[in-house]
PDB file of C-alpha atoms in Angstrom:
ATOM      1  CA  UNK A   6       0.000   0.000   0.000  1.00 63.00           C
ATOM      2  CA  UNK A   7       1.649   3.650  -1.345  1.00 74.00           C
ATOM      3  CA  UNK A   8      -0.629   5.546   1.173  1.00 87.00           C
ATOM      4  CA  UNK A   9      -0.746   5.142   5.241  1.00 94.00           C
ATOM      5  CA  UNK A  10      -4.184   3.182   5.820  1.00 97.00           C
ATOM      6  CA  UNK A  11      -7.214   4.556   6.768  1.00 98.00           C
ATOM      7  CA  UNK A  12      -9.268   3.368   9.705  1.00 98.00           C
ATOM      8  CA  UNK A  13     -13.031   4.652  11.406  1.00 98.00           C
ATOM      9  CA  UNK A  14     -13.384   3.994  14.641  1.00 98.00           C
ATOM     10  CA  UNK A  15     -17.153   4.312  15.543  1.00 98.00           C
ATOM     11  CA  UNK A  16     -16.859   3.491  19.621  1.00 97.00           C
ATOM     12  CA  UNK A  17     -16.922   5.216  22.807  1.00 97.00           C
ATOM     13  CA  UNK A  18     -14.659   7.531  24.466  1.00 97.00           C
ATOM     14  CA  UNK A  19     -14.756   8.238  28.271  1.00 96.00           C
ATOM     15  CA  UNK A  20     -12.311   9.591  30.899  1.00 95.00           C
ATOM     16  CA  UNK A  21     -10.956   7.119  32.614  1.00 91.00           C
ATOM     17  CA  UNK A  22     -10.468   7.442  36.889  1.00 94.00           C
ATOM     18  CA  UNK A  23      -7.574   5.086  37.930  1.00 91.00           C
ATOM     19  CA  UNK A  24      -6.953   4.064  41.156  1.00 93.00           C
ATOM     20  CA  UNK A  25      -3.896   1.888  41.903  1.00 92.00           C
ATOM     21  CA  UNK A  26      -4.278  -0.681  44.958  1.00 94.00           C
ATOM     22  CA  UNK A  27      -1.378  -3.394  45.859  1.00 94.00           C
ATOM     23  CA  UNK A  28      -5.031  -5.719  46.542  1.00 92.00           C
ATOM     24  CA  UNK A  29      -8.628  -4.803  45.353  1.00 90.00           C
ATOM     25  CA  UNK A  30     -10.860  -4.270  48.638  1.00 91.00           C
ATOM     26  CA  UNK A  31     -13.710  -6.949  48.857  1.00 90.00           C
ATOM     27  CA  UNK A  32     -17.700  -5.867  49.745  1.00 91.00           C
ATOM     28  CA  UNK A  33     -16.906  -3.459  52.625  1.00 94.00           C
ATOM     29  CA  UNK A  34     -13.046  -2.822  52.583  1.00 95.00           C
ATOM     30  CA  UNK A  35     -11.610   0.451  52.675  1.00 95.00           C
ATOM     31  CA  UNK A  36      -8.109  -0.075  51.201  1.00 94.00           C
ATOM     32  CA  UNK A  37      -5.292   3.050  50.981  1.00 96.00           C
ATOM     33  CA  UNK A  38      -4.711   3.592  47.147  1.00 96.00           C
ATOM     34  CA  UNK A  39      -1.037   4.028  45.852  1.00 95.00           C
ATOM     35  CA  UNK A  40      -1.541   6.390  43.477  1.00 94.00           C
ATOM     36  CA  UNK A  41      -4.555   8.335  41.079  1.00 95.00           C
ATOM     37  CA  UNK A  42      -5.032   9.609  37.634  1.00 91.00           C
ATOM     38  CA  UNK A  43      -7.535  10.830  35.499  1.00 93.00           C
ATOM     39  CA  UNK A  44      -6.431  10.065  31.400  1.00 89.00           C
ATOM     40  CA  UNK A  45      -8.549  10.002  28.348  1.00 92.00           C
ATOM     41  CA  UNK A  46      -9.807   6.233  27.434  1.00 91.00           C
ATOM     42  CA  UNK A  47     -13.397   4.394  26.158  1.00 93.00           C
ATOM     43  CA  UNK A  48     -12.602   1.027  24.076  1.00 94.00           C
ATOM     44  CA  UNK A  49     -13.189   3.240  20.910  1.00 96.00           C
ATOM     45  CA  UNK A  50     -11.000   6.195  21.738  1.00 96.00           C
ATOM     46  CA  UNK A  51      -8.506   3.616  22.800  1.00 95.00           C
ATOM     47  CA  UNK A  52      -8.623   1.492  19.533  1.00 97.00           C
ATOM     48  CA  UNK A  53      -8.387   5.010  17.539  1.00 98.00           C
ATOM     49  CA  UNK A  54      -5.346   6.049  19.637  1.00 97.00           C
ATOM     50  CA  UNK A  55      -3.955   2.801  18.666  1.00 97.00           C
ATOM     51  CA  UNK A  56      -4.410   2.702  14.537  1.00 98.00           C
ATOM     52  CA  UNK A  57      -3.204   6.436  14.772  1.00 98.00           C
ATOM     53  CA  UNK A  58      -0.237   5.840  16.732  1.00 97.00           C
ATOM     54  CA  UNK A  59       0.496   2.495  14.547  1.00 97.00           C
ATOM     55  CA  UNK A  60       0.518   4.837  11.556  1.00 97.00           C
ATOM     56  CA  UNK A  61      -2.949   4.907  10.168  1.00 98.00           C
ATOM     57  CA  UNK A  62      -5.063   8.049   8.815  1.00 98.00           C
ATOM     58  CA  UNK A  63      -8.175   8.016  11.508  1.00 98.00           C
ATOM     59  CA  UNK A  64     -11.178   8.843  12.038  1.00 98.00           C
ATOM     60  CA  UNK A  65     -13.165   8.523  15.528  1.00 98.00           C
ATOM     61  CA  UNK A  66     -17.223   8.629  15.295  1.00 98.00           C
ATOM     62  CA  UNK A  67     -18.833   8.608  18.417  1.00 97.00           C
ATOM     63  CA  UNK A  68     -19.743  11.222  21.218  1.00 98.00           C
ATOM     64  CA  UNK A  69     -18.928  13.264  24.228  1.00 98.00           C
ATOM     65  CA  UNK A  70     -21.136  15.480  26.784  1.00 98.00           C
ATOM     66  CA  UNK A  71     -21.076  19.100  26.754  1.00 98.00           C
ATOM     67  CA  UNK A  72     -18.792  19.079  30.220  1.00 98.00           C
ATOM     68  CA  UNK A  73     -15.109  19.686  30.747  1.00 97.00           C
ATOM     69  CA  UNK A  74     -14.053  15.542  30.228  1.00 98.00           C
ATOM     70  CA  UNK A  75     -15.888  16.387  26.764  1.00 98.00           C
ATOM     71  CA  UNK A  76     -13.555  19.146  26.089  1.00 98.00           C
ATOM     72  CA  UNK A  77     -10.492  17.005  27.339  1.00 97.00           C
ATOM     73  CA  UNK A  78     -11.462  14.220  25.830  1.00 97.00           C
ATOM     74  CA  UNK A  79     -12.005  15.834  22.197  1.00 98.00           C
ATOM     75  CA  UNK A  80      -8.440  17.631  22.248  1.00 97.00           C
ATOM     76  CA  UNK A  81      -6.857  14.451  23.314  1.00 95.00           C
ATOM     77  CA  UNK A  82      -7.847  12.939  20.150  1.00 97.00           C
ATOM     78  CA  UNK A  83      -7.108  16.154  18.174  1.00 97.00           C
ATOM     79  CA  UNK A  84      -3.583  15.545  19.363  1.00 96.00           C
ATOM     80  CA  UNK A  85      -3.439  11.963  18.501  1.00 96.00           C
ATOM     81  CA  UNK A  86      -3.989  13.778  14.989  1.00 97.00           C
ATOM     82  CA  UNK A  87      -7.426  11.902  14.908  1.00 98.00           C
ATOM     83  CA  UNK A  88     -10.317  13.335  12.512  1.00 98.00           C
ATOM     84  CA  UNK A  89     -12.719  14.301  15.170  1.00 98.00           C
ATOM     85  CA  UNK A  90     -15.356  16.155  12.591  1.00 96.00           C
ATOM     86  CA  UNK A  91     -17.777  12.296  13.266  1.00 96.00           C
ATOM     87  CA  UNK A  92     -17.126  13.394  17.280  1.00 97.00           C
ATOM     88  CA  UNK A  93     -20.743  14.306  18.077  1.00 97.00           C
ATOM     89  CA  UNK A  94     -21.252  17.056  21.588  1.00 97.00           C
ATOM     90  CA  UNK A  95     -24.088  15.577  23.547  1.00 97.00           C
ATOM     91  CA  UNK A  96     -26.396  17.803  26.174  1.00 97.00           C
ATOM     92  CA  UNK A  97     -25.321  16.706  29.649  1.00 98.00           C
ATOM     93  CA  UNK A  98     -22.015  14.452  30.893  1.00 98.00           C
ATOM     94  CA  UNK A  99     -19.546  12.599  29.157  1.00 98.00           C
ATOM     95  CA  UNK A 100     -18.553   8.803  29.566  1.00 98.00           C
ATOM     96  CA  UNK A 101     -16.716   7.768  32.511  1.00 97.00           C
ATOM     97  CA  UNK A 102     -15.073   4.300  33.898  1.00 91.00           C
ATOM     98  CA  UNK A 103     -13.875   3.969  37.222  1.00 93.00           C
ATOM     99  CA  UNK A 104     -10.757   1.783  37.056  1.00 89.00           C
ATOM    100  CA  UNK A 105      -8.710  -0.552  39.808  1.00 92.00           C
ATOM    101  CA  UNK A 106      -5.627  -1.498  38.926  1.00 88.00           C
ATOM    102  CA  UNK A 107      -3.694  -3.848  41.473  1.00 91.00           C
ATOM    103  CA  UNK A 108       0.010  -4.846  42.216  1.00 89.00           C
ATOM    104  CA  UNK A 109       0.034  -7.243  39.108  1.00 85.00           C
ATOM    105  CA  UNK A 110      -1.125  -5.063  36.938  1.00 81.00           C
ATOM    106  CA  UNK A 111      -4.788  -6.710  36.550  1.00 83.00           C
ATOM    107  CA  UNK A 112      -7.265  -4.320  36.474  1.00 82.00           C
ATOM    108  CA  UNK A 113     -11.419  -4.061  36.891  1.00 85.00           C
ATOM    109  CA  UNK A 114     -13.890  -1.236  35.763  1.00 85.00           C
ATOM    110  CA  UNK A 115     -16.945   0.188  36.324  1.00 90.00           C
ATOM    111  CA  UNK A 116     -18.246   2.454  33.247  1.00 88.00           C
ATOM    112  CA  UNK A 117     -21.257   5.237  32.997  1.00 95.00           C
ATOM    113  CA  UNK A 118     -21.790   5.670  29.695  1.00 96.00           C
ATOM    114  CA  UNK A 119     -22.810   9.343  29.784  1.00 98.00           C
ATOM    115  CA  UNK A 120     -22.727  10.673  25.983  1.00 98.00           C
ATOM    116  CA  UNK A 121     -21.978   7.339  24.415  1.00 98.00           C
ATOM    117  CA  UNK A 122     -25.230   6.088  25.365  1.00 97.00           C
ATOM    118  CA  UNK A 123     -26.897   8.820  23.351  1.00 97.00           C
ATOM    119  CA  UNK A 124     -25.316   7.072  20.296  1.00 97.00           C
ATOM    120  CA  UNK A 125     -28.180   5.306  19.074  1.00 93.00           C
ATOM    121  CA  UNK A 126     -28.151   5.079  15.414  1.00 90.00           C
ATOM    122  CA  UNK A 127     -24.948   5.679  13.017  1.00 88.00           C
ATOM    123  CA  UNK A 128     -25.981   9.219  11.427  1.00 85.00           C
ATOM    124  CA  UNK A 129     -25.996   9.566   7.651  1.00 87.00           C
ATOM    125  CA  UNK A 130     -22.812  11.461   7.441  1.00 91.00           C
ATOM    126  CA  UNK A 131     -21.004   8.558   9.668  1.00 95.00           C
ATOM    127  CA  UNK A 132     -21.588   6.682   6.641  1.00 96.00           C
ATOM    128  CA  UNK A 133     -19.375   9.171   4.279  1.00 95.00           C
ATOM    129  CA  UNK A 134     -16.315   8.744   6.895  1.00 97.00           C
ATOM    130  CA  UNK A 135     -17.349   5.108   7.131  1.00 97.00           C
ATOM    131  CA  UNK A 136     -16.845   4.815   3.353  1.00 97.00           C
ATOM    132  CA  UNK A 137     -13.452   6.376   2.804  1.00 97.00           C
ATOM    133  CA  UNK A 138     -11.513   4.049   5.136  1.00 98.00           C
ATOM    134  CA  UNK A 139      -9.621   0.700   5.089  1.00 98.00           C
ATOM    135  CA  UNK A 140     -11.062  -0.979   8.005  1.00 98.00           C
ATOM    136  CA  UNK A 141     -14.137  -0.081  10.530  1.00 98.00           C
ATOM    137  CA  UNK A 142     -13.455  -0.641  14.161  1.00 98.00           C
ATOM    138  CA  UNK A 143     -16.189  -1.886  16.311  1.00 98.00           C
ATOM    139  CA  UNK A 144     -17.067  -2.426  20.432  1.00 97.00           C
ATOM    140  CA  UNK A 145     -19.888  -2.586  22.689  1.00 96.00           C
ATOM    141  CA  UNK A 146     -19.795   0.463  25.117  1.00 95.00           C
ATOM    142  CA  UNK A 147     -22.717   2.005  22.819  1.00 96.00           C
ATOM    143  CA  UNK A 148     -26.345   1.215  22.355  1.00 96.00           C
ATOM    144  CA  UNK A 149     -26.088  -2.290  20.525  1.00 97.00           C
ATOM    145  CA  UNK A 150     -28.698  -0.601  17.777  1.00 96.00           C
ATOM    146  CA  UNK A 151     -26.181   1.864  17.018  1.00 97.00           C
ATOM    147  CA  UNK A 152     -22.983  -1.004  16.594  1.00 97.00           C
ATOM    148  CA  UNK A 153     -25.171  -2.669  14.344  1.00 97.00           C
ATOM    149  CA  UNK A 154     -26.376   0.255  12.154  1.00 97.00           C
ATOM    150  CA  UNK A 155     -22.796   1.318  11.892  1.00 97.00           C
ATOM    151  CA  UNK A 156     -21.980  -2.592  11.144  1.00 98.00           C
ATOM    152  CA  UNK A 157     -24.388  -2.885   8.352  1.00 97.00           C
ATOM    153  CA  UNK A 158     -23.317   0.304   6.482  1.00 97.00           C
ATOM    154  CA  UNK A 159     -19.431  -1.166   6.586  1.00 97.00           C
ATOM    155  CA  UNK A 160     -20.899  -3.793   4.794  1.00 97.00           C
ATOM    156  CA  UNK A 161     -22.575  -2.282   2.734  1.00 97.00           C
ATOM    157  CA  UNK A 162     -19.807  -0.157   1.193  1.00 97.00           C
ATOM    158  CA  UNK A 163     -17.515  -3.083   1.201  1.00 98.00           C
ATOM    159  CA  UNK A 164     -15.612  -1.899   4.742  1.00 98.00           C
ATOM    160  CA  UNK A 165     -13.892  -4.651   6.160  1.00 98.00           C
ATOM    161  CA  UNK A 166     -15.725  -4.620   9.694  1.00 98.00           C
ATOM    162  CA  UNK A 167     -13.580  -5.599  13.202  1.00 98.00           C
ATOM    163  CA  UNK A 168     -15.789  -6.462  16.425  1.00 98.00           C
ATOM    164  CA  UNK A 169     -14.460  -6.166  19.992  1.00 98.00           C
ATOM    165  CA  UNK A 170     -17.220  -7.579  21.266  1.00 97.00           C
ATOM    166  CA  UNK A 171     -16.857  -6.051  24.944  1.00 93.00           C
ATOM    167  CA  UNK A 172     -18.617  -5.819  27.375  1.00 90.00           C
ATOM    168  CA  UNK A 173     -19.654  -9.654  26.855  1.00 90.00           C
ATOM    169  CA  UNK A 174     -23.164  -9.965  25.897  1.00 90.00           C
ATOM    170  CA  UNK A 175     -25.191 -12.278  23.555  1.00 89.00           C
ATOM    171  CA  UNK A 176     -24.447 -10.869  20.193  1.00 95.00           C
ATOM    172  CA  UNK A 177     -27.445 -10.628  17.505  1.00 96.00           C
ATOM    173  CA  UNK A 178     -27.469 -12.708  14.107  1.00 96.00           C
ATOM    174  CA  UNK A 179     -28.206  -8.854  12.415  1.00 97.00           C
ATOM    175  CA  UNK A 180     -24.691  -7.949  13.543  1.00 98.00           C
ATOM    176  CA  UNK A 181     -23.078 -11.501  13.214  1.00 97.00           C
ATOM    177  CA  UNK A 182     -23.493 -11.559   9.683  1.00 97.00           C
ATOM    178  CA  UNK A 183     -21.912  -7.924   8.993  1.00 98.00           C
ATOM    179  CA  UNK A 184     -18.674  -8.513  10.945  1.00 98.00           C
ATOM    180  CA  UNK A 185     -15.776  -9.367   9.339  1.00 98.00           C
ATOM    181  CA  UNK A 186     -13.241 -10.454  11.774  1.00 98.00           C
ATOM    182  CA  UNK A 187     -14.113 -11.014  15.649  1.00 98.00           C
ATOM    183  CA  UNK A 188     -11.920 -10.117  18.144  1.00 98.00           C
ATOM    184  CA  UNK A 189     -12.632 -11.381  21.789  1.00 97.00           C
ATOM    185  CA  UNK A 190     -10.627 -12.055  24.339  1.00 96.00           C
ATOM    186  CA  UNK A 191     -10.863 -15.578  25.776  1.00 95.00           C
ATOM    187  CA  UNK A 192     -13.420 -14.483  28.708  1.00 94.00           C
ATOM    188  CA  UNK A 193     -15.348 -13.126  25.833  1.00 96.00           C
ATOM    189  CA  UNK A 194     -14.981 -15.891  23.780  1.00 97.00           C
ATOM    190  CA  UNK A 195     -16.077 -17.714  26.425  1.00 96.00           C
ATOM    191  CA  UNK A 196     -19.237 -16.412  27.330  1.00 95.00           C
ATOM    192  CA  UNK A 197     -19.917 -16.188  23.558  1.00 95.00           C
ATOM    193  CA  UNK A 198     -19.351 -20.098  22.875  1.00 96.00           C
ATOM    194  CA  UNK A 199     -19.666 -21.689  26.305  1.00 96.00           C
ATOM    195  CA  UNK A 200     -16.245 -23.015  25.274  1.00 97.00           C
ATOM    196  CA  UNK A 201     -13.463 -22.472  28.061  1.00 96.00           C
ATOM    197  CA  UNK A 202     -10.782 -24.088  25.568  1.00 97.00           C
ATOM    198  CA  UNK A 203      -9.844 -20.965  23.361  1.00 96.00           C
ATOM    199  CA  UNK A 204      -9.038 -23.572  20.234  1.00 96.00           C
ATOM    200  CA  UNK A 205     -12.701 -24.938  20.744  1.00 97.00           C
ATOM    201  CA  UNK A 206     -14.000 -21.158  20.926  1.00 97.00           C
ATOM    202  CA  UNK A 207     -11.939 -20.381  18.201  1.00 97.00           C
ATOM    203  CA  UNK A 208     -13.580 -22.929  16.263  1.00 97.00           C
ATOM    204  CA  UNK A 209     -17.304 -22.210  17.167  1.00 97.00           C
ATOM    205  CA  UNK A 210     -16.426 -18.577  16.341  1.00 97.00           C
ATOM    206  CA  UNK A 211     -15.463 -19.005  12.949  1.00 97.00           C
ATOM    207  CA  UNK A 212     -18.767 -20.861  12.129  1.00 96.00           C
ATOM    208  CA  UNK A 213     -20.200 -17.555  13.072  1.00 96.00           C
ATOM    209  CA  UNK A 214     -17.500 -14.903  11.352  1.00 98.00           C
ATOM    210  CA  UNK A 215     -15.427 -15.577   8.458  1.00 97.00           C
ATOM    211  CA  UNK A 216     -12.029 -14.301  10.736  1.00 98.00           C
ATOM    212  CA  UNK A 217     -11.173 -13.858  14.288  1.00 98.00           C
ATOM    213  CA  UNK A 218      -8.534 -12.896  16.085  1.00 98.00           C
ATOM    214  CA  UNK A 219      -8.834 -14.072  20.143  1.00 98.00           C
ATOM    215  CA  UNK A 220      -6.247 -12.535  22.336  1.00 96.00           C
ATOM    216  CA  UNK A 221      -5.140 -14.421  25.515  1.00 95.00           C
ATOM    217  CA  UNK A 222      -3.170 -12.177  27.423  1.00 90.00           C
ATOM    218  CA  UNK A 223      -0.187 -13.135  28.690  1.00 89.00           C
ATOM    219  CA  UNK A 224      -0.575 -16.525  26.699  1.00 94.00           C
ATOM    220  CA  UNK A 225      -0.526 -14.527  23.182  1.00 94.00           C
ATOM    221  CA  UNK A 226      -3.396 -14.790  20.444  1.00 97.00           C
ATOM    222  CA  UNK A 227      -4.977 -17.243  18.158  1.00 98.00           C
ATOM    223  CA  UNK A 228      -6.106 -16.851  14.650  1.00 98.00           C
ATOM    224  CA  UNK A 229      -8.392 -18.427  13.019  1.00 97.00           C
ATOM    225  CA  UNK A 230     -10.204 -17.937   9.624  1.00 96.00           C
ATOM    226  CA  UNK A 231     -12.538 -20.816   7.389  1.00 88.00           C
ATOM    227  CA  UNK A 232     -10.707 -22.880   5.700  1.00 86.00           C
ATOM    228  CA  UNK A 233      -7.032 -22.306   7.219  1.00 90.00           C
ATOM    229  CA  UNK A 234      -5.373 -24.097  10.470  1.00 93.00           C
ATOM    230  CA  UNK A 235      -5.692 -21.685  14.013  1.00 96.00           C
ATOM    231  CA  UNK A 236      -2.067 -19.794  13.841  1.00 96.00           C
ATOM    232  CA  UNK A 237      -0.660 -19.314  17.208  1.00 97.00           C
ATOM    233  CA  UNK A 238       1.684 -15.997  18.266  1.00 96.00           C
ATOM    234  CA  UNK A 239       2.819 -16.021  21.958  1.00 93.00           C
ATOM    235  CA  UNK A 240       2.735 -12.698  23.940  1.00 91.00           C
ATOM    236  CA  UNK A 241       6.464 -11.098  24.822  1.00 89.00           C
ATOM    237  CA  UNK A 242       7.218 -11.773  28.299  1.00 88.00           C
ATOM    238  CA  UNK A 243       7.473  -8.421  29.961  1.00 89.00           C
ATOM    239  CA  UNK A 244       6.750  -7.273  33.348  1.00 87.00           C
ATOM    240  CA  UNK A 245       3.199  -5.641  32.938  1.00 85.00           C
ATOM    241  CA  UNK A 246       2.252  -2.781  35.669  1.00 85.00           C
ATOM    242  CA  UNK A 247      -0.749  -1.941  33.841  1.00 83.00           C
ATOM    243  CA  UNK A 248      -2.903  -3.773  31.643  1.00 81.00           C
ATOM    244  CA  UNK A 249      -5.873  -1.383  31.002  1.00 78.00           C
ATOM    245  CA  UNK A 250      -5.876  -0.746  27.171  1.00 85.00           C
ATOM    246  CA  UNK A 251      -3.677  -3.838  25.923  1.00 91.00           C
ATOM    247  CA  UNK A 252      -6.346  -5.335  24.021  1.00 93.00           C
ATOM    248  CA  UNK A 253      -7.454  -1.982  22.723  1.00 95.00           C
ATOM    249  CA  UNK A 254      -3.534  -1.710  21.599  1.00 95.00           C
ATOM    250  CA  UNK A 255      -3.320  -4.743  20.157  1.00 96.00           C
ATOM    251  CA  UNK A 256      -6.674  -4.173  17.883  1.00 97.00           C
ATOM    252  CA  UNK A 257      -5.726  -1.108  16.650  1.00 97.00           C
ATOM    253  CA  UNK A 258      -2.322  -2.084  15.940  1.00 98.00           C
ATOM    254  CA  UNK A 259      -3.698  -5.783  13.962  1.00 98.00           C
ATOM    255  CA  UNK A 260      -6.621  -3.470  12.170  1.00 98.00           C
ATOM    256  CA  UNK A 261      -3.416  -1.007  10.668  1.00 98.00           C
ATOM    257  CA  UNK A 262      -1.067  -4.004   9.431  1.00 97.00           C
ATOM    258  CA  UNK A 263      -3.883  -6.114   8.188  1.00 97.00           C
ATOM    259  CA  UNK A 264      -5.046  -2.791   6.114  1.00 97.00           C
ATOM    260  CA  UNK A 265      -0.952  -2.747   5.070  1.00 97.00           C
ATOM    261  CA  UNK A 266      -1.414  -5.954   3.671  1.00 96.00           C
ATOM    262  CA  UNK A 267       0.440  -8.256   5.866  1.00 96.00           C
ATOM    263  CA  UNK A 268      -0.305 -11.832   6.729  1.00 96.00           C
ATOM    264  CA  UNK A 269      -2.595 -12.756  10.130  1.00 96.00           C
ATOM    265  CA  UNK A 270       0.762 -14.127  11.368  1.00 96.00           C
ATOM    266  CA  UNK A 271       2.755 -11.105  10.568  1.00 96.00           C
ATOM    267  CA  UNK A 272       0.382  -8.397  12.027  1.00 97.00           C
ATOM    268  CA  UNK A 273       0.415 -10.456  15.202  1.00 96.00           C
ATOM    269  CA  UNK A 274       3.369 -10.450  15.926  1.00 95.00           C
ATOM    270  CA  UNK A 275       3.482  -6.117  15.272  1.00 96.00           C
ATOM    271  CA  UNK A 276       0.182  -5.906  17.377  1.00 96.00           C
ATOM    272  CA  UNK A 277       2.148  -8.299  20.322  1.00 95.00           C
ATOM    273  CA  UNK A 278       4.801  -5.799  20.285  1.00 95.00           C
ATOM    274  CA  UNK A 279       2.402  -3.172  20.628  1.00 96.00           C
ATOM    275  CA  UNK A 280       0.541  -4.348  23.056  1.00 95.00           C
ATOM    276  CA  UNK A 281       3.723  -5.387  25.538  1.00 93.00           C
ATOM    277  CA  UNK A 282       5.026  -1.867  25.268  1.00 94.00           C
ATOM    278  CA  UNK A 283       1.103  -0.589  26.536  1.00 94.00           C
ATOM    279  CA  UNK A 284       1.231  -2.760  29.518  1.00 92.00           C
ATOM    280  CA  UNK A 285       4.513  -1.662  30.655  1.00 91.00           C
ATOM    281  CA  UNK A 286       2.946   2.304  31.174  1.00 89.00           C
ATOM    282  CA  UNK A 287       0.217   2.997  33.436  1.00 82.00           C
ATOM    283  CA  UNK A 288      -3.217   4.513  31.977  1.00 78.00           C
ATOM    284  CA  UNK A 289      -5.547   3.698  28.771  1.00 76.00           C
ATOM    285  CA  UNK A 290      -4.702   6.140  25.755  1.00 82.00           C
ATOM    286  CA  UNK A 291      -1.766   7.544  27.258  1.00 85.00           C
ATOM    287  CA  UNK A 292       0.452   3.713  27.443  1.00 90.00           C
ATOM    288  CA  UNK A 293      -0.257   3.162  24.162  1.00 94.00           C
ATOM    289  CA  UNK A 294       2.694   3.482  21.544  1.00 94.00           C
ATOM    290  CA  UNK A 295       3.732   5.250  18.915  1.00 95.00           C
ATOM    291  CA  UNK A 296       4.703   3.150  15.616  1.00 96.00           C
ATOM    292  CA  UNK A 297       8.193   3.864  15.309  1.00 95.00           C
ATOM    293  CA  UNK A 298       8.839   2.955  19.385  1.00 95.00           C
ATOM    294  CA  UNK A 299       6.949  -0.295  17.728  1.00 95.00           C
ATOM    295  CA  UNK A 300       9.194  -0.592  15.215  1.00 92.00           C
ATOM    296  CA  UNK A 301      12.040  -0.313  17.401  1.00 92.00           C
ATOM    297  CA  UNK A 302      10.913  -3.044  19.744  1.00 89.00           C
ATOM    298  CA  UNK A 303      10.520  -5.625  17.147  1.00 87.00           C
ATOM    299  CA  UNK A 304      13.684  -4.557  15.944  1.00 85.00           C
ATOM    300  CA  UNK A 305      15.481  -5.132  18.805  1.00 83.00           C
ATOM    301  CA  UNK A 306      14.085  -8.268  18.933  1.00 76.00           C
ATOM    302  CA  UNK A 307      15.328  -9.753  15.647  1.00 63.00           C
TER     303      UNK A 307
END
């Protein structure tokens, strides 16, 4: 490809509250936190962050309140050189996750939707930006009418559509038979199948999606597609302090070297890279890296 690819993020984009705990309190603990911060996030934002800082031409559809996050949250993704003219203002607050991240690095969240939820439909000019891109990135932190509305008009231009399918939840035939290539994690996959073996998943998912890509944390990622054998890529061993994003990272980073042309195998292994250098920084958008400190790691590597 002569040109950098181009990919649309239609997802949600929230400010993210961290609070880092050696141990997450139980029902009715009070626990002293280690440290705080407040940095821009949302699965969508995060995948967007994460094709523009692999080297794609983006473009983020999606919404945020008319309150100061909205404000921070817009010129974050103006400075991620993100096209921001999909990025809807919505009457009231913006989207917000509360985040615990403990010693290991594992992390749980809590997430008020705010704006995003007033994303109920993918609006006619979505379908313009939707049009003039590579690849169309897809989650579950808006109104499921919306991810399918924006599903069906990738496929109807002939937009190669990705689905994070996260938060888990049954997922609808209408939206099944748009995506393009899956990509759950194994709890996902899980709760999906009913499969705990990710090779069994991986092979119930396929009958459902013609690709997907199921990431396994520290045990790396599986591929699978109809027709082909399940191609697995181990994770780099690294010593993660923060995991929130990784998967987000690793999307993005797939969804721009897939777009490039490169084998399943091949983008992998960039989108590993990617993803180990995210979980070595704390926050969401902000650990995510840029493509030539990607670059350099796989370099180093070789």
């Amino acid at each position: 490809m002569s040109r950098a690819p181009r990919i649309a993020v239609f997802g949600s984009v929230n400010m993210d509250l961290v609070a880092y705990v050696d141990q997450v309190p139980s029902s009715g603990e009070t626990v002293t936190g280690t440290a705080f911060r407040q940095v821009p996030g949302g699965k969508g934002a995060n995948q967007a962050v994460a094709a523009a800082r692999a080297g794609a031409d983006t473009a983020f559809l999606g919404a945020v309140g008319d309150d100061s996050f909205g404000e921070a949250l817009r010129a974050n993704l103006v400075d991620c050189d993100i096209d921001v003219s999909g990025l809807r203002t919505a009457p009231g607050a913006s989207g917000v996750a509360h985040i615990v991240v403990d010693g290991g690095g594992g992390n749980s969240i809590i997430v008020v939707p705010g704006a995003n939820g007033t994303v109920t439909a993918s609006a006619e000019s979505d379908a313009a930006v939707i049009g003039a891109h590579d690849a169309l990135l897809l989650q579950l932190e808006l109104p499921m009418a919306a991810v399918v509305d924006a599903a069906r008009t990738g496929r109807r231009l002939g937009v190669p559509v990705y689905l994070t399918p996260a938060p888990a939840r049954e997922l609808p035939a209408e939206l099944l038979e748009s995506v393009d290539v899956l990509v759950p994690n194994e709890h996902e996959a899980a709760a999906i199948t009913g499969l705990t073996d990710p090779y069994e998943a991986l092979d119930a998912l396929v009958e459902l999606v013609p690709e997907v890509l199921l990431t396994m944390g520290g045990a790396g990622a599986l591929h699978g597609s109809r027709g082909s054998k399940p191609v697995h890529v181990p994770a780099r061993k690294v010593e993660a302090v923060d995991t929130t994003a990784a998967g987000d990272t690793y999307c993005g980073a797939f969804a721009v070297a897939r777009a490039e042309g490169r084998t399943p195998e091949d983008a992998m292994r960039f989108a590993a890279a990617a993803a180990a250098l995210s979980v070595q920084r704390h926050g969401a958008a902000s650990s995510i890296p840029t493509r030539a400190e990607i670059a350099a790691y796989v370099a180093a590597d070789a």
